[in-house]
Amino acid sequence: MSTIKTNAILDASGGNTTTINGTTPTAYNTMGKNLIINGDFEIAQRSSSTSTSTGYQTVDRWKWENNTTDGSWGQAAISTNSGFRKCLRVTTNSTKTPSGSTYAGLLQNIEGYTTNPLYLGTSSAKSFTLSFWVRSTKTGTYSISIKNSNATRVYVTEYSINSASTWEYKTITIAGSTDGSWDTTNGIGLGICWWLAGQGAQTSSTNTWLTSNANMSSNQVNLFDTTSATWDITGVQLEVGSVATEFERRPYPVEKKLCERYYQKHISNTAYHRFTTGVCGSSTAVEIPFRYSVEMRTTPSGTFSGNFRARHATASALSSMAFSAYMNEWGTMITGTMSGGTAGFACNLDSNNDTSAYIALSAEL
Amino acid sequence: MFTYTIYTESEGGQMIKRSDGWFIPFDPANTDYQEYLEWLAEGNTPEPAE
């Protein structure tokens, strides 16, 4: 083993294309290169079970866009693909024939702060590359759409699944849009959707930026033409540049915190978990400050599930709970109704003999 | 399809309470609030304040 001490490594022509294990390190392909969050589908705070409902239901950051078909979707374990342990699986539950404005697809909306390195809508817009692993029982041509927040800049592209039930690695490079309006703060910077069926907003103009809404290519297959068909995806990465590099494997706690900017679930896991501490405002009212685990994208929506109690000298089940209007992206106040409290006394907010009680907050895009 | 109620707390602050139990802030950047505005635009009205 030897040691190299140097101030610069250049390629043989004096340029900056020296590679390490096939990749040239740049500011964009080191830590944080993947603009997709939870691209390996490891994190499923809401549920690791499948769902048939639309919206955000299972794996973090991924949304099921579906107005017609009958399918279930969610995290699935895999053991045979490039070191990935999980994928997102869609399974058709009945046969459907898309018509009219129907669609079904898997969407991730990326926040404007995250897409800023793409310089979209400027003359400095950068090319970016999408890469992913996919397999399906249904071969054929599938579509991906990439949109700004109001769908006035839309790029539809295609990929093919060539062999049934076989993992295939896909890479697609897209020249960044040099015009249009693109969110650069906490709104939708870029929405990417993998379409599985539908006729809504089809286009034959692929691989170019459009100025009106489109979803999918006119060549889009119908995954839902049979029951029990499956479509799996994992290892999703979107990075600056025209080369697809190895999937960025961020540490689990880092990826989890990235997810928690959009959704966080505080679970009791023990019968009388102490969530936090507040104060009795009277014999019946408690006020409990609650700090989020990370700053959220915007002021979140919130919900409670299960049984809770307030406890100081004695414990009292909370007969009602609410989130205060005086909340922001950092924290909130939880109010509750108890009995036997003493004004001015501190009290804990506990789960009440409920190992599955939780507090959830959502600031999804 | 959800329905909505305006929840008023003792100090006068208000939240929107959705029928599935979620409390929604009056925040234009919150997508649940955006859906609530779409629901209003369809001609619906929230339940009376609690």
PDB file of C-alpha atoms in Angstrom, chain A residues 56 63 186 263 287 297-304 321-327 335 360-365, chain B residues 7 9-18 20-35:
ATOM      1  CA  TYR A  56     -49.609   8.859  -0.864  1.00  0.00           C
ATOM      2  CA  LYS A  63     -47.715   8.817  -5.230  1.00  0.00           C
ATOM      3  CA  ASN A 186     -40.663  24.692  -1.805  1.00  0.00           C
ATOM      4  CA  TYR A 263     -44.113  13.102   6.012  1.00  0.00           C
ATOM      5  CA  GLU A 287     -51.305  22.367  25.843  1.00  0.00           C
ATOM      6  CA  ARG A 297     -41.484  21.590   3.516  1.00  0.00           C
ATOM      7  CA  THR A 298     -44.328  23.842   4.648  1.00  0.00           C
ATOM      8  CA  THR A 299     -46.827  23.973   7.500  1.00  0.00           C
ATOM      9  CA  PRO A 300     -48.027  20.361   7.588  1.00  0.00           C
ATOM     10  CA  SER A 301     -51.395  18.751   8.057  1.00  0.00           C
ATOM     11  CA  GLY A 302     -51.565  16.553  11.148  1.00  0.00           C
ATOM     12  CA  THR A 303     -53.494  13.655  12.577  1.00  0.00           C
ATOM     13  CA  PHE A 304     -53.614  11.398  15.624  1.00  0.00           C
ATOM     14  CA  MET A 321     -57.123  16.151  20.741  1.00  0.00           C
ATOM     15  CA  ALA A 322     -56.437  18.802  18.133  1.00  0.00           C
ATOM     16  CA  PHE A 323     -53.615  20.605  16.405  1.00  0.00           C
ATOM     17  CA  SER A 324     -53.389  24.303  17.162  1.00  0.00           C
ATOM     18  CA  ALA A 325     -53.601  26.808  14.321  1.00  0.00           C
ATOM     19  CA  TYR A 326     -50.381  28.296  15.692  1.00  0.00           C
ATOM     20  CA  MET A 327     -48.161  25.839  13.869  1.00  0.00           C
ATOM     21  CA  THR A 335     -54.317  20.679  22.634  1.00  0.00           C
ATOM     22  CA  ALA A 360     -48.450  11.931  11.790  1.00  0.00           C
ATOM     23  CA  LEU A 361     -47.633  15.085   9.866  1.00  0.00           C
ATOM     24  CA  SER A 362     -47.792  15.570   6.127  1.00  0.00           C
ATOM     25  CA  ALA A 363     -46.369  18.289   3.896  1.00  0.00           C
ATOM     26  CA  GLU A 364     -46.290  16.308   0.659  1.00  0.00           C
ATOM     27  CA  LEU A 365     -46.081  17.833  -2.775  1.00  0.00           C
TER      28      LEU A 365
ATOM     29  CA  TYR B   7     -62.332  23.806  13.875  1.00  0.00           C
ATOM     30  CA  GLU B   9     -59.733  26.675  19.197  1.00  0.00           C
ATOM     31  CA  SER B  10     -60.168  28.590  22.421  1.00  0.00           C
ATOM     32  CA  GLU B  11     -57.745  31.369  21.457  1.00  0.00           C
ATOM     33  CA  GLY B  12     -59.586  31.918  18.191  1.00  0.00           C
ATOM     34  CA  GLY B  13     -57.249  30.172  15.786  1.00  0.00           C
ATOM     35  CA  GLN B  14     -58.865  28.009  13.159  1.00  0.00           C
ATOM     36  CA  MET B  15     -57.962  24.785  11.416  1.00  0.00           C
ATOM     37  CA  ILE B  16     -59.775  22.765   8.803  1.00  0.00           C
ATOM     38  CA  LYS B  17     -60.719  19.305  10.013  1.00  0.00           C
ATOM     39  CA  ARG B  18     -61.113  16.724   7.260  1.00  0.00           C
ATOM     40  CA  ASP B  20     -60.715  11.316   7.926  1.00  0.00           C
ATOM     41  CA  GLY B  21     -59.414  13.097  11.030  1.00  0.00           C
ATOM     42  CA  TRP B  22     -56.635  15.219   9.526  1.00  0.00           C
ATOM     43  CA  PHE B  23     -56.215  18.813  10.684  1.00  0.00           C
ATOM     44  CA  ILE B  24     -55.291  21.079   7.764  1.00  0.00           C
ATOM     45  CA  PRO B  25     -53.730  24.539   8.151  1.00  0.00           C
ATOM     46  CA  PHE B  26     -54.720  27.563   6.085  1.00  0.00           C
ATOM     47  CA  ASP B  27     -51.409  27.415   4.233  1.00  0.00           C
ATOM     48  CA  PRO B  28     -51.414  28.010   0.450  1.00  0.00           C
ATOM     49  CA  ALA B  29     -48.363  25.737   0.054  1.00  0.00           C
ATOM     50  CA  ASN B  30     -50.058  22.818   1.827  1.00  0.00           C
ATOM     51  CA  THR B  31     -51.455  20.425  -0.794  1.00  0.00           C
ATOM     52  CA  ASP B  32     -54.283  19.301   1.504  1.00  0.00           C
ATOM     53  CA  TYR B  33     -55.327  22.943   1.767  1.00  0.00           C
ATOM     54  CA  GLN B  34     -55.127  23.220  -2.024  1.00  0.00           C
ATOM     55  CA  GLU B  35     -57.492  20.242  -2.300  1.00  0.00           C
TER      56      GLU B  35
END
